[in-house]
Structures are given as structure tokens and as C-alpha cells.
Amino acid sequence: MGKNILITGGAGFIGSHLVRRFVNRYPEDQIVNLDALTYAGNLENLKDVESKANYHFEKVDILDTEKLKALFSRYQID
């Protein structure tokens, strides 16, 4: 059984590389990419993985505790 992994800032330059690596290397795990899409975030960085079954994107500001709690509950983050 795979894990549910949360990556924050996953639409930025470095984060998107990490997201792509995890999505492709660990297909049994669910990868949740959390990003507020501010100046550094760009979903174009993730076009090659956006349709993969183990990839999920959530536009959430990490400072929004209510949305963060809901996200942890929905995805059962490990």
C-alpha cells in the first residue's frame, strides 16, 4: 500500500522537479502538490505529470490552517 505524500511549493522551479521525480519514481504513492501559485508558482512546470493518476494539485496557502486541515483529512497525508 502506497503513502500519501504532501509537497509544498510544488509549482515552483525546485518544487516542480521534486514533484515530477516523486510522481514518476513512486507510482504507488499519491503525491499531493500544495501551492498558493504566487509569483514563483507556475503549473506549466508540471504539464508532463498533471494527468497521472497519482498526482493531485491543491491551490492552498500554507498559512490557511482550515484549508490545510481539510486537505490533510481528505488525502490522509502520511
GROMACS .gro file of C-alpha atoms in nm:
model
   78
    1MET     CA    1   0.000   0.000   0.000
    2GLY     CA    2   0.138   0.339  -0.101
    3LYS     CA    3   0.182   0.653   0.100
    4ASN     CA    4   0.008   0.988   0.068
    5ILE     CA    5   0.283   1.247   0.037
    6LEU     CA    6   0.237   1.625   0.058
    7ILE     CA    7   0.484   1.852  -0.120
    8THR     CA    8   0.452   2.225  -0.054
    9GLY     CA    9   0.561   2.482  -0.310
   10GLY     CA   10   0.546   2.217  -0.579
   11ALA     CA   11   0.473   2.457  -0.867
   12GLY     CA   12   0.798   2.649  -0.825
   13PHE     CA   13   1.124   2.573  -1.001
   14ILE     CA   14   1.275   2.339  -0.742
   15GLY     CA   15   0.944   2.205  -0.608
   16SER     CA   16   0.821   2.104  -0.953
   17HIS     CA   17   1.134   1.895  -1.009
   18LEU     CA   18   1.073   1.719  -0.678
   19VAL     CA   19   0.705   1.661  -0.762
   20ARG     CA   20   0.789   1.514  -1.104
   21ARG     CA   21   1.055   1.288  -0.954
   22PHE     CA   22   0.816   1.153  -0.688
   23VAL     CA   23   0.521   1.110  -0.927
   24ASN     CA   24   0.732   0.917  -1.177
   25ARG     CA   25   0.951   0.721  -0.936
   26TYR     CA   26   0.680   0.619  -0.687
   27PRO     CA   27   0.362   0.539  -0.884
   28GLU     CA   28   0.215   0.350  -0.587
   29ASP     CA   29   0.219   0.670  -0.377
   30GLN     CA   30  -0.027   0.958  -0.404
   31ILE     CA   31   0.158   1.287  -0.445
   32VAL     CA   32  -0.031   1.598  -0.335
   33ASN     CA   33   0.117   1.924  -0.458
   34LEU     CA   34   0.015   2.222  -0.245
   35ASP     CA   35   0.097   2.566  -0.383
   36ALA     CA   36  -0.057   2.912  -0.349
   37LEU     CA   37   0.057   2.998  -0.704
   38THR     CA   38   0.215   3.330  -0.614
   39TYR     CA   39   0.493   3.490  -0.820
   40ALA     CA   40   0.712   3.176  -0.823
   41GLY     CA   41   0.447   2.911  -0.891
   42ASN     CA   42   0.381   2.801  -1.246
   43LEU     CA   43   0.170   2.497  -1.333
   44GLU     CA   44   0.333   2.485  -1.677
   45ASN     CA   45   0.627   2.325  -1.491
   46LEU     CA   46   0.406   2.020  -1.426
   47LYS     CA   47   0.232   1.963  -1.762
   48ASP     CA   48   0.404   1.625  -1.803
   49VAL     CA   49   0.256   1.483  -1.480
   50GLU     CA   50  -0.078   1.664  -1.442
   51SER     CA   51  -0.277   1.375  -1.590
   52LYS     CA   52  -0.108   1.099  -1.388
   53ALA     CA   53  -0.340   0.910  -1.151
   54ASN     CA   54  -0.109   0.955  -0.852
   55TYR     CA   55  -0.075   1.334  -0.888
   56HIS     CA   56  -0.305   1.586  -0.721
   57PHE     CA   57  -0.279   1.965  -0.717
   58GLU     CA   58  -0.433   2.185  -0.450
   59LYS     CA   59  -0.419   2.565  -0.466
   60VAL     CA   60  -0.392   2.647  -0.098
   61ASP     CA   61  -0.190   2.898   0.102
   62ILE     CA   62   0.003   2.709   0.368
   63LEU     CA   63  -0.098   2.978   0.620
   64ASP     CA   64  -0.470   2.891   0.580
   65THR     CA   65  -0.499   2.642   0.864
   66GLU     CA   66  -0.863   2.550   0.798
   67LYS     CA   67  -0.795   2.455   0.436
   68LEU     CA   68  -0.478   2.276   0.543
   69LYS     CA   69  -0.669   2.068   0.799
   70ALA     CA   70  -0.930   1.978   0.537
   71LEU     CA   71  -0.657   1.879   0.293
   72PHE     CA   72  -0.484   1.654   0.548
   73SER     CA   73  -0.818   1.490   0.621
   74ARG     CA   74  -0.917   1.444   0.255
   75TYR     CA   75  -0.587   1.289   0.146
   76GLN     CA   76  -0.493   1.118   0.475
   77ILE     CA   77  -0.139   1.256   0.446
   78ASP     CA   78   0.128   1.026   0.596
   0.00000   0.00000   0.00000
